[in-house]
Amino acid sequence: MSEAPSLPVSEWLQAIKLDQYSDLFEKHDIRSTADVRHLSDELLTAIGVLLPGHRKRILASLHKSASQDSSLEAAAFRPVPKKRNILPKSASANLDVPPTPEPPQSASTPPPIPPRSGCGPPLKFSVSPPKFTSSVSLPEGAISEDPPCSPASPRLCSPSPPHSYSDGGFTESDGSKEEAPKVAAPPLPQKRHKMESRSVPRSLPPLPARPTKAAAAPPPSSPPPALDESKADDDSVFLLPSVPKPLPRVFSRNPPLVPIQPPPRDSSQKLEMRDPNAGSFYELSRDIGGIVLTGFRRLNVDGAGTDGDTMGSGSEDYDDVLPLMQGDGGLSSRTSSISQSLRISSSHGSVGNMDDGEPSTQQTPVIKAGWLDKNPPQGSYIFQRRWVKLDADYLRYYDSDKDMYSKRLIKTSCITKVASTGDQKFEVATSNRNFVFRAETDAERNDWIKVIQRVLEDRRSQPASTSLHIPENVDKCGLLEMKGCKPKLFVVVATDKVYLYKNGEDFLSGVGVTSVDMNLGNVKEVDRRSFDLTTPYKTFSFIADNEQERSEWVEAMRQSVAGALSNLEVAHKIWSVDSNRLCADCNAPQPDWASVNLCVVICKKCAGEHRSLGPSISKVRSLKMDNKIWTEELIELFLKLCNEVSNQFWAANVPPSEAIDQWSSSVERKTFISAKYREGKYRRYHQLFGNQLELNKALCVSVTTSDLTETQALVFCGADISCTCGDLFFSQPLELAQQTGQNLQEEFLKQNRTSEIPRLDLGVNLEKQYYVMHHSVSHNGYLYKTSSMTRLVTDRKAKEEFSRRWCILNDGTLSYYENNHSSTPNGEIRMDEIVCVAVIPPDTHGYESTFEIYTKSERLYLFAADSPEEAREWVKSITKCFLPLRAEELLSYDFDRIGRLQFKGGRSLERTRVGWFSLCKTYLYTYVEDSETVEVINLRKLAELSTKDKDILVLVEKGRITYILAERKLDFTGWAAAIQKASSTSGDTLSEQQLTDSDVPCIVEKCIDHISSFGVGSEGIYRKSGQNSKITSLLDSLKKDARSVVLTEEEHVDNVSDTLKRFFRGIGEGVFAEHCLQWLQVTGIEDKSERICRYQDLLQALPAVNRATLKALIRHLYCIQHFCDSNQMNIHNLAIVFGPTLFQTDGQNYKPGRVVEDLITCYLPIFSVDSQEIQKQLDITSTIMKVRNENQVRRRGRDFICTVYLMEKKAECEQSVHIAVTMTAQELTETLLERRNIRIAEDDYWSCSEVDDSGELERPLHYSEKVLPIFHSQVSNSSHLIVKKNPHMEAMLNYIKTRAKDTKNGMMKFREERSLLGFGASFHDRYFMLNSSGLRMYRDVRSHRPEKEWPIKNLTVHLGIRKKVRPPTSFGFTIMCKNEKNEKSQWFLCCDSLAEMRQWFAVFVFLQYGSLWPEQGTPARTRSAQMDSTFGNLPLIPIRGSETDIRRSMAAFTTDPLTV
């Protein structure tokens, strides 16, 4: 006996996915699997297999090979019990099978398979064949001299000694004592259902080996062996030919399904003896996650018997063993071994509509439907009512006829028998389960049986029903946990449907739970492991094992939804040409994408690489979804220029070593497609290539013909589509094609109007500089990671939300594992996918040191490290991997954020460029690919920073504008927020403020500019106080973002001046910083020149921002004192005001004022200012004051002369007053009191009120309210203005001072003018709440939802109620509301007392205006009223006063207060 040959070592290594070591093994003279048995861990290390995981995989494969050989010899026979309710027929002890002539067979022809008889189970459900109870003689022809070859290696054929059957099973015959040689080949992975503990005979019939796909059939003269019909009964055994011990199998990446072809049927020869159960067997094998599933299915061999015969007795025997197989570790015990593979074989045909490989969004027509009783699987006698539907593909039953999703579905091709069982019952049998149904009558039962049998006959008559092929359209399958279902379900995503099965065994046998049409589905991620499949009828909530698996399931289901919504009409037309059924680049089947300008049909993987080339090279469109672009001309063009024709041009010179297939990696695919279409490396060059003029002429001639291949070659070899043809009327090829009626030529030219011509020099710069990868960078260690997100992280992440992961950065990929011992990563981040890395400020999350990674796919990954140093090391290592070499200068900065952005800037604002940006504190560093230097932008000194259309960030600096564009929303939002934060005020020191180009804080420059424009001539500027609430609000706005605040003329100069003083008083460290004591000591120097020199030295010692700010302020004060005749603010007054302000003292020391006075007096020499420069500034200020005075004169001439009453409305109290547009109620009051020479007592509160002509309604005006608009509104309201004492003000002020909150609530009586709420004409008690947001009315105190709500800004409150309304008390309000649509409404409120009315009115006014009375004094003062003449304990020089007062003030100022 010759020794069986071994497999080549390359095939074995490929089977265990280590084919990279093929050359290494052959180098050490290890060329076949027979040479690997001596290998050990030390030898593998010595020959160069250095990775421990790879060595373990090789040794594990060798160990499995040895264990499988031994386990096959030690496997057991198991007796199979028969059904107890079926009595066996007379059995023969021995069955003599007449010998048949042996047919001549080739080495590749399998031996004929004997027919099956008896109760033995198919080999699919048992590792060992059934134990035979009777001895039989084997036909001579059953033993093949040349056993078949393994399908994976057709060349390896091993002769096998003849075998014979004994009572105990298979034993070797007497003629051959020699054992079969052991073949050193890669083993099958250990099957999980194998039973090792049973005592079994030592000899075992091996499984029949699978033939090659092109196995030749035996000649017609040798029919399959048959048994005597008289001797074959239910006790007959299933005979197997003697075959050698199976070789270990090596599977390709997509192993074919190889049937063992039966002998051809000879119509002239009839079999005298035929077993009813005779049939041939097909073997199905598939490597699923390392588990090889092998099964057989019996099909009719010669067609002599009817389908009913084959289905009858054979299926009964088949089902007898089902309980035994499930109990002994059959498929039910190995469900977990079925991995989530994309393609899984089934010994019972395809599942669902997966046979066709096409979407099936339209349901198969229902053949029959009705109510039936179903026996539960536990065998109970209690039947359950079910709604049953039958179509050509499935038999389904539901809980009710309203349900959309079934409780069970049975594939009709998997039904082995349907038969009556009596009592209106019938049974539907499958390979692993029987379903018993009961009808109402025998007639209805018979009708169901007939219909089901007719469907089964139709299925068998179709070629697909007898072709057991692997469903290639299974996109994903595996176990998932579903909420509401305790055990995990086996889920299959196949084209446009999702199928649910209880386990993998049910999937293989075609018995499922339900199916979901994805054209109605929507897939949504819920959390790290969960996702929902939502339909209009039900939501299926699934839970995956980890985040990566969840992402894969979600992607597969979303692709299924997209496929379900697609239209196959275009695809079927394109696929009508055979070459278009395979991808033009990798030969993948059924490509559903196309490049419309290159005229090639491509698969999804290649379409992604085509899309990366850009639309100027390849315009990628879908055959299923982009229906609008597929015109009849374009479809016809693809039928003419099909893949075969196009590849004759594009792939005319492809070396076999560079060709790709459907399993090629993405890198190989990208390289090949770029070389093919971008460079034109493999194209067939036109004979005119290189001669542009001749190419253009040839194109003009070609477009007038139907030769599309010539036009294609000319265009992609350099012919210009826009060239001039020389024709007088039709000057371009496109016009020529239109004129000559060549529609396909016209369509081709239109699609390639903007196409780039392939050039070999493009291959050199295929990867731009900013895609250069630093593969040498590597780093590893533990990091803490959260689940990836699709939006910015705004909430604080606690430590519990982070998971500890072992991270490895190597070869341009960041991989994170469960721990440092894991071999499979939980996920990966490719460095070329990263667009931004951000370092998060400390204490933002539970871990102190965190950083974020943004990718092109709009995902955000949050990582944390144990220390800041470790986090910074990770960030720099990751950044080095995706940053261009020339931009490595950006790494030298202590950046907070770094990444790639699109922007427009510099001299060309039309061209969008790609730049690398690094944000370091308040500086933004920029590197552009075509620049040699790194540019920097100081964000604090931006003149403008704004967002345009939410996707453009505008940065305006001196002489330059930069537009940052939102290429991706996620990282752009992060960049915009970070830049906004970096450019804003970050502290209370001068250097932390927003600055101008001259290093002056924006808040200081804006206030100075406003006062210089509107307040230089204002009397008592910087001495008079403004309104406190407005000062606070203005200062907060300026501190928040001074760059965006615009101070208009409406802003009172006293408010702005007080804002400036308050800013300097609150600035951190003051203007003089730590040198303030040295500045104060200078005042003791008597010599003026020496004092000036000392001031200059101290000025140079100040920080740049402090020095520039002090210079700008003193320059402004120098201009103010120059116009002291108008504003009454000389140097002494300014020094008294700004001395304590700048030095932040309480005014008890005179030295700060002396320093400020020296700085103003000696401004020119101390600050080295040219006199002409300051004179220019003074001239500008003088011009501004002159223009304003002229405008005020003109405005005074346009003032309105209005009638105002004093005290009461009488003729003798009438006053005519010039009322300017800007006049306030306080100014009007002061004007009238001054005109009438009325002295105001301390407890008098004079104010202006708007009074109704009837005197029933009165509205006291706020002192800051403009008067003129009230006169304009009096035309319709018939009211007038009266200046008089306000009797309510003192009580209102006292209430406001003592209140705890700016709110008021309580019960009042309410009535509407027009009853919209059904109150009638009376007042009703209601509960009111008044706060800054508005006035709310509730039915009572316990109500939670208000009946009415009014914004406070829309309310006008009048004291009093008209008598005709009949108010219950005399203490009430009339409130008028005006909404945004200028719709007016009026309603009334009544209080129980005068004090309560005053309190409500005080809160109304305070919430609307922020104050009740001017803060300078309790009563309203006239302009001649005496002002406070001291500042601290220092007297001020009066603005107006006697000469004696001025002398007294000056003397006090020059005297040291310590000596007083």
PDB file of N, CA and C in Angstrom, residues 792-846:
ATOM      1  N   LEU A 792     -20.540  66.438  21.269  1.00  0.00           N
ATOM      2  CA  LEU A 792     -19.555  66.901  22.227  1.00  0.00           C
ATOM      3  C   LEU A 792     -19.927  66.462  23.640  1.00  0.00           C
ATOM      4  N   VAL A 793     -18.890  66.237  24.435  1.00  0.00           N
ATOM      5  CA  VAL A 793     -19.096  65.834  25.824  1.00  0.00           C
ATOM      6  C   VAL A 793     -19.311  67.092  26.651  1.00  0.00           C
ATOM      7  N   THR A 794     -20.533  67.315  27.071  1.00  0.00           N
ATOM      8  CA  THR A 794     -20.860  68.503  27.869  1.00  0.00           C
ATOM      9  C   THR A 794     -21.057  68.168  29.336  1.00  0.00           C
ATOM     10  N   ASP A 795     -21.371  66.923  29.649  1.00  0.00           N
ATOM     11  CA  ASP A 795     -21.589  66.517  31.033  1.00  0.00           C
ATOM     12  C   ASP A 795     -20.311  65.926  31.611  1.00  0.00           C
ATOM     13  N   ARG A 796     -20.217  65.999  32.902  1.00  0.00           N
ATOM     14  CA  ARG A 796     -19.071  65.432  33.600  1.00  0.00           C
ATOM     15  C   ARG A 796     -19.180  63.912  33.608  1.00  0.00           C
ATOM     16  N   LYS A 797     -18.126  63.250  33.195  1.00  0.00           N
ATOM     17  CA  LYS A 797     -18.083  61.795  33.178  1.00  0.00           C
ATOM     18  C   LYS A 797     -17.421  61.300  34.471  1.00  0.00           C
ATOM     19  N   ALA A 798     -18.172  60.519  35.240  1.00  0.00           N
ATOM     20  CA  ALA A 798     -17.631  59.976  36.473  1.00  0.00           C
ATOM     21  C   ALA A 798     -16.666  58.830  36.168  1.00  0.00           C
ATOM     22  N   LYS A 799     -15.892  58.454  37.165  1.00  0.00           N
ATOM     23  CA  LYS A 799     -14.929  57.375  36.972  1.00  0.00           C
ATOM     24  C   LYS A 799     -15.612  56.062  36.616  1.00  0.00           C
ATOM     25  N   GLU A 800     -16.830  55.879  37.116  1.00  0.00           N
ATOM     26  CA  GLU A 800     -17.531  54.634  36.843  1.00  0.00           C
ATOM     27  C   GLU A 800     -17.888  54.477  35.377  1.00  0.00           C
ATOM     28  N   GLU A 801     -17.920  55.569  34.631  1.00  0.00           N
ATOM     29  CA  GLU A 801     -18.275  55.499  33.215  1.00  0.00           C
ATOM     30  C   GLU A 801     -17.084  55.170  32.333  1.00  0.00           C
ATOM     31  N   PHE A 802     -15.882  55.100  32.899  1.00  0.00           N
ATOM     32  CA  PHE A 802     -14.687  54.746  32.146  1.00  0.00           C
ATOM     33  C   PHE A 802     -14.376  53.264  32.349  1.00  0.00           C
ATOM     34  N   SER A 803     -13.864  52.633  31.302  1.00  0.00           N
ATOM     35  CA  SER A 803     -13.442  51.234  31.358  1.00  0.00           C
ATOM     36  C   SER A 803     -11.942  51.169  31.101  1.00  0.00           C
ATOM     37  N   ARG A 804     -11.264  50.378  31.902  1.00  0.00           N
ATOM     38  CA  ARG A 804      -9.809  50.261  31.768  1.00  0.00           C
ATOM     39  C   ARG A 804      -9.473  49.358  30.594  1.00  0.00           C
ATOM     40  N   ARG A 805      -8.661  49.851  29.687  1.00  0.00           N
ATOM     41  CA  ARG A 805      -8.314  49.123  28.470  1.00  0.00           C
ATOM     42  C   ARG A 805      -6.799  49.172  28.247  1.00  0.00           C
ATOM     43  N   TRP A 806      -6.278  48.082  27.747  1.00  0.00           N
ATOM     44  CA  TRP A 806      -4.868  48.017  27.349  1.00  0.00           C
ATOM     45  C   TRP A 806      -4.768  48.538  25.926  1.00  0.00           C
ATOM     46  N   CYS A 807      -4.035  49.598  25.731  1.00  0.00           N
ATOM     47  CA  CYS A 807      -3.977  50.276  24.434  1.00  0.00           C
ATOM     48  C   CYS A 807      -2.596  50.115  23.826  1.00  0.00           C
ATOM     49  N   ILE A 808      -2.572  49.877  22.519  1.00  0.00           N
ATOM     50  CA  ILE A 808      -1.314  49.727  21.773  1.00  0.00           C
ATOM     51  C   ILE A 808      -1.390  50.626  20.544  1.00  0.00           C
ATOM     52  N   LEU A 809      -0.402  51.476  20.398  1.00  0.00           N
ATOM     53  CA  LEU A 809      -0.266  52.327  19.217  1.00  0.00           C
ATOM     54  C   LEU A 809       0.881  51.796  18.389  1.00  0.00           C
ATOM     55  N   ASN A 810       0.567  51.266  17.211  1.00  0.00           N
ATOM     56  CA  ASN A 810       1.604  50.666  16.381  1.00  0.00           C
ATOM     57  C   ASN A 810       1.123  50.611  14.945  1.00  0.00           C
ATOM     58  N   ASP A 811       2.012  50.853  14.017  1.00  0.00           N
ATOM     59  CA  ASP A 811       1.713  50.764  12.585  1.00  0.00           C
ATOM     60  C   ASP A 811       0.517  51.615  12.192  1.00  0.00           C
ATOM     61  N   GLY A 812       0.444  52.805  12.761  1.00  0.00           N
ATOM     62  CA  GLY A 812      -0.618  53.717  12.378  1.00  0.00           C
ATOM     63  C   GLY A 812      -1.992  53.329  12.860  1.00  0.00           C
ATOM     64  N   THR A 813      -2.089  52.510  13.903  1.00  0.00           N
ATOM     65  CA  THR A 813      -3.382  52.081  14.436  1.00  0.00           C
ATOM     66  C   THR A 813      -3.323  52.083  15.956  1.00  0.00           C
ATOM     67  N   LEU A 814      -4.334  52.665  16.570  1.00  0.00           N
ATOM     68  CA  LEU A 814      -4.479  52.625  18.022  1.00  0.00           C
ATOM     69  C   LEU A 814      -5.508  51.539  18.336  1.00  0.00           C
ATOM     70  N   SER A 815      -5.059  50.460  18.948  1.00  0.00           N
ATOM     71  CA  SER A 815      -5.924  49.331  19.288  1.00  0.00           C
ATOM     72  C   SER A 815      -6.088  49.285  20.797  1.00  0.00           C
ATOM     73  N   TYR A 816      -7.308  48.995  21.232  1.00  0.00           N
ATOM     74  CA  TYR A 816      -7.546  48.871  22.673  1.00  0.00           C
ATOM     75  C   TYR A 816      -8.158  47.498  22.953  1.00  0.00           C
ATOM     76  N   TYR A 817      -7.604  46.840  23.989  1.00  0.00           N
ATOM     77  CA  TYR A 817      -7.945  45.478  24.336  1.00  0.00           C
ATOM     78  C   TYR A 817      -8.567  45.433  25.731  1.00  0.00           C
ATOM     79  N   GLU A 818      -9.174  44.288  26.034  1.00  0.00           N
ATOM     80  CA  GLU A 818      -9.762  44.103  27.362  1.00  0.00           C
ATOM     81  C   GLU A 818      -8.677  44.156  28.432  1.00  0.00           C
ATOM     82  N   ASN A 819      -7.536  43.517  28.183  1.00  0.00           N
ATOM     83  CA  ASN A 819      -6.394  43.574  29.090  1.00  0.00           C
ATOM     84  C   ASN A 819      -5.149  43.266  28.277  1.00  0.00           C
ATOM     85  N   ASN A 820      -4.000  43.248  28.939  1.00  0.00           N
ATOM     86  CA  ASN A 820      -2.749  43.049  28.208  1.00  0.00           C
ATOM     87  C   ASN A 820      -2.528  41.603  27.791  1.00  0.00           C
ATOM     88  N   HIS A 821      -3.433  40.694  28.177  1.00  0.00           N
ATOM     89  CA  HIS A 821      -3.327  39.301  27.744  1.00  0.00           C
ATOM     90  C   HIS A 821      -4.270  38.984  26.590  1.00  0.00           C
ATOM     91  N   SER A 822      -5.150  39.904  26.238  1.00  0.00           N
ATOM     92  CA  SER A 822      -6.107  39.660  25.166  1.00  0.00           C
ATOM     93  C   SER A 822      -5.407  39.706  23.819  1.00  0.00           C
ATOM     94  N   SER A 823      -5.857  38.860  22.919  1.00  0.00           N
ATOM     95  CA  SER A 823      -5.276  38.817  21.580  1.00  0.00           C
ATOM     96  C   SER A 823      -6.143  39.519  20.543  1.00  0.00           C
ATOM     97  N   THR A 824      -7.419  39.680  20.851  1.00  0.00           N
ATOM     98  CA  THR A 824      -8.336  40.328  19.915  1.00  0.00           C
ATOM     99  C   THR A 824      -8.720  41.698  20.455  1.00  0.00           C
ATOM    100  N   PRO A 825      -8.518  42.755  19.691  1.00  0.00           N
ATOM    101  CA  PRO A 825      -8.852  44.101  20.196  1.00  0.00           C
ATOM    102  C   PRO A 825     -10.358  44.313  20.256  1.00  0.00           C
ATOM    103  N   ASN A 826     -10.786  45.090  21.234  1.00  0.00           N
ATOM    104  CA  ASN A 826     -12.191  45.509  21.302  1.00  0.00           C
ATOM    105  C   ASN A 826     -12.529  46.521  20.227  1.00  0.00           C
ATOM    106  N   GLY A 827     -11.539  47.245  19.766  1.00  0.00           N
ATOM    107  CA  GLY A 827     -11.751  48.246  18.729  1.00  0.00           C
ATOM    108  C   GLY A 827     -10.429  48.839  18.291  1.00  0.00           C
ATOM    109  N   GLU A 828     -10.473  49.540  17.177  1.00  0.00           N
ATOM    110  CA  GLU A 828      -9.273  50.162  16.621  1.00  0.00           C
ATOM    111  C   GLU A 828      -9.612  51.547  16.090  1.00  0.00           C
ATOM    112  N   ILE A 829      -8.613  52.411  16.135  1.00  0.00           N
ATOM    113  CA  ILE A 829      -8.724  53.748  15.557  1.00  0.00           C
ATOM    114  C   ILE A 829      -7.524  53.940  14.633  1.00  0.00           C
ATOM    115  N   ARG A 830      -7.793  54.069  13.368  1.00  0.00           N
ATOM    116  CA  ARG A 830      -6.702  54.289  12.406  1.00  0.00           C
ATOM    117  C   ARG A 830      -6.256  55.739  12.471  1.00  0.00           C
ATOM    118  N   MET A 831      -4.951  55.928  12.393  1.00  0.00           N
ATOM    119  CA  MET A 831      -4.410  57.279  12.528  1.00  0.00           C
ATOM    120  C   MET A 831      -4.804  58.178  11.365  1.00  0.00           C
ATOM    121  N   ASP A 832      -4.973  57.610  10.166  1.00  0.00           N
ATOM    122  CA  ASP A 832      -5.371  58.453   9.038  1.00  0.00           C
ATOM    123  C   ASP A 832      -6.837  58.838   9.111  1.00  0.00           C
ATOM    124  N   GLU A 833      -7.583  58.273  10.088  1.00  0.00           N
ATOM    125  CA  GLU A 833      -8.972  58.670  10.297  1.00  0.00           C
ATOM    126  C   GLU A 833      -9.099  59.802  11.308  1.00  0.00           C
ATOM    127  N   ILE A 834      -8.029  60.077  12.068  1.00  0.00           N
ATOM    128  CA  ILE A 834      -8.088  61.094  13.119  1.00  0.00           C
ATOM    129  C   ILE A 834      -7.948  62.479  12.489  1.00  0.00           C
ATOM    130  N   VAL A 835      -8.804  63.392  12.908  1.00  0.00           N
ATOM    131  CA  VAL A 835      -8.748  64.775  12.411  1.00  0.00           C
ATOM    132  C   VAL A 835      -8.459  65.762  13.523  1.00  0.00           C
ATOM    133  N   CYS A 836      -8.566  65.353  14.774  1.00  0.00           N
ATOM    134  CA  CYS A 836      -8.337  66.297  15.868  1.00  0.00           C
ATOM    135  C   CYS A 836      -8.081  65.531  17.160  1.00  0.00           C
ATOM    136  N   VAL A 837      -7.180  66.069  17.977  1.00  0.00           N
ATOM    137  CA  VAL A 837      -6.922  65.566  19.321  1.00  0.00           C
ATOM    138  C   VAL A 837      -6.990  66.755  20.263  1.00  0.00           C
ATOM    139  N   ALA A 838      -7.749  66.629  21.342  1.00  0.00           N
ATOM    140  CA  ALA A 838      -7.950  67.731  22.280  1.00  0.00           C
ATOM    141  C   ALA A 838      -7.594  67.279  23.679  1.00  0.00           C
ATOM    142  N   VAL A 839      -6.838  68.125  24.387  1.00  0.00           N
ATOM    143  CA  VAL A 839      -6.502  67.889  25.782  1.00  0.00           C
ATOM    144  C   VAL A 839      -7.529  68.621  26.644  1.00  0.00           C
ATOM    145  N   ILE A 840      -8.195  67.896  27.514  1.00  0.00           N
ATOM    146  CA  ILE A 840      -9.273  68.464  28.322  1.00  0.00           C
ATOM    147  C   ILE A 840      -8.684  69.065  29.600  1.00  0.00           C
ATOM    148  N   PRO A 841      -9.178  70.218  30.041  1.00  0.00           N
ATOM    149  CA  PRO A 841      -8.673  70.820  31.290  1.00  0.00           C
ATOM    150  C   PRO A 841      -8.854  69.870  32.468  1.00  0.00           C
ATOM    151  N   PRO A 842      -7.964  69.961  33.466  1.00  0.00           N
ATOM    152  CA  PRO A 842      -8.062  69.066  34.633  1.00  0.00           C
ATOM    153  C   PRO A 842      -9.392  69.226  35.366  1.00  0.00           C
ATOM    154  N   ASP A 843      -9.773  68.143  36.015  1.00  0.00           N
ATOM    155  CA  ASP A 843     -10.988  68.110  36.851  1.00  0.00           C
ATOM    156  C   ASP A 843     -12.267  68.318  36.051  1.00  0.00           C
ATOM    157  N   THR A 844     -12.191  68.209  34.726  1.00  0.00           N
ATOM    158  CA  THR A 844     -13.426  68.275  33.938  1.00  0.00           C
ATOM    159  C   THR A 844     -14.247  67.016  34.127  1.00  0.00           C
ATOM    160  N   HIS A 845     -13.553  65.875  34.241  1.00  0.00           N
ATOM    161  CA  HIS A 845     -14.225  64.597  34.432  1.00  0.00           C
ATOM    162  C   HIS A 845     -13.703  63.942  35.709  1.00  0.00           C
ATOM    163  N   GLY A 846     -14.174  62.731  35.950  1.00  0.00           N
ATOM    164  CA  GLY A 846     -13.772  62.016  37.153  1.00  0.00           C
ATOM    165  C   GLY A 846     -12.274  61.798  37.222  1.00  0.00           C
TER     166      GLY A 846
END
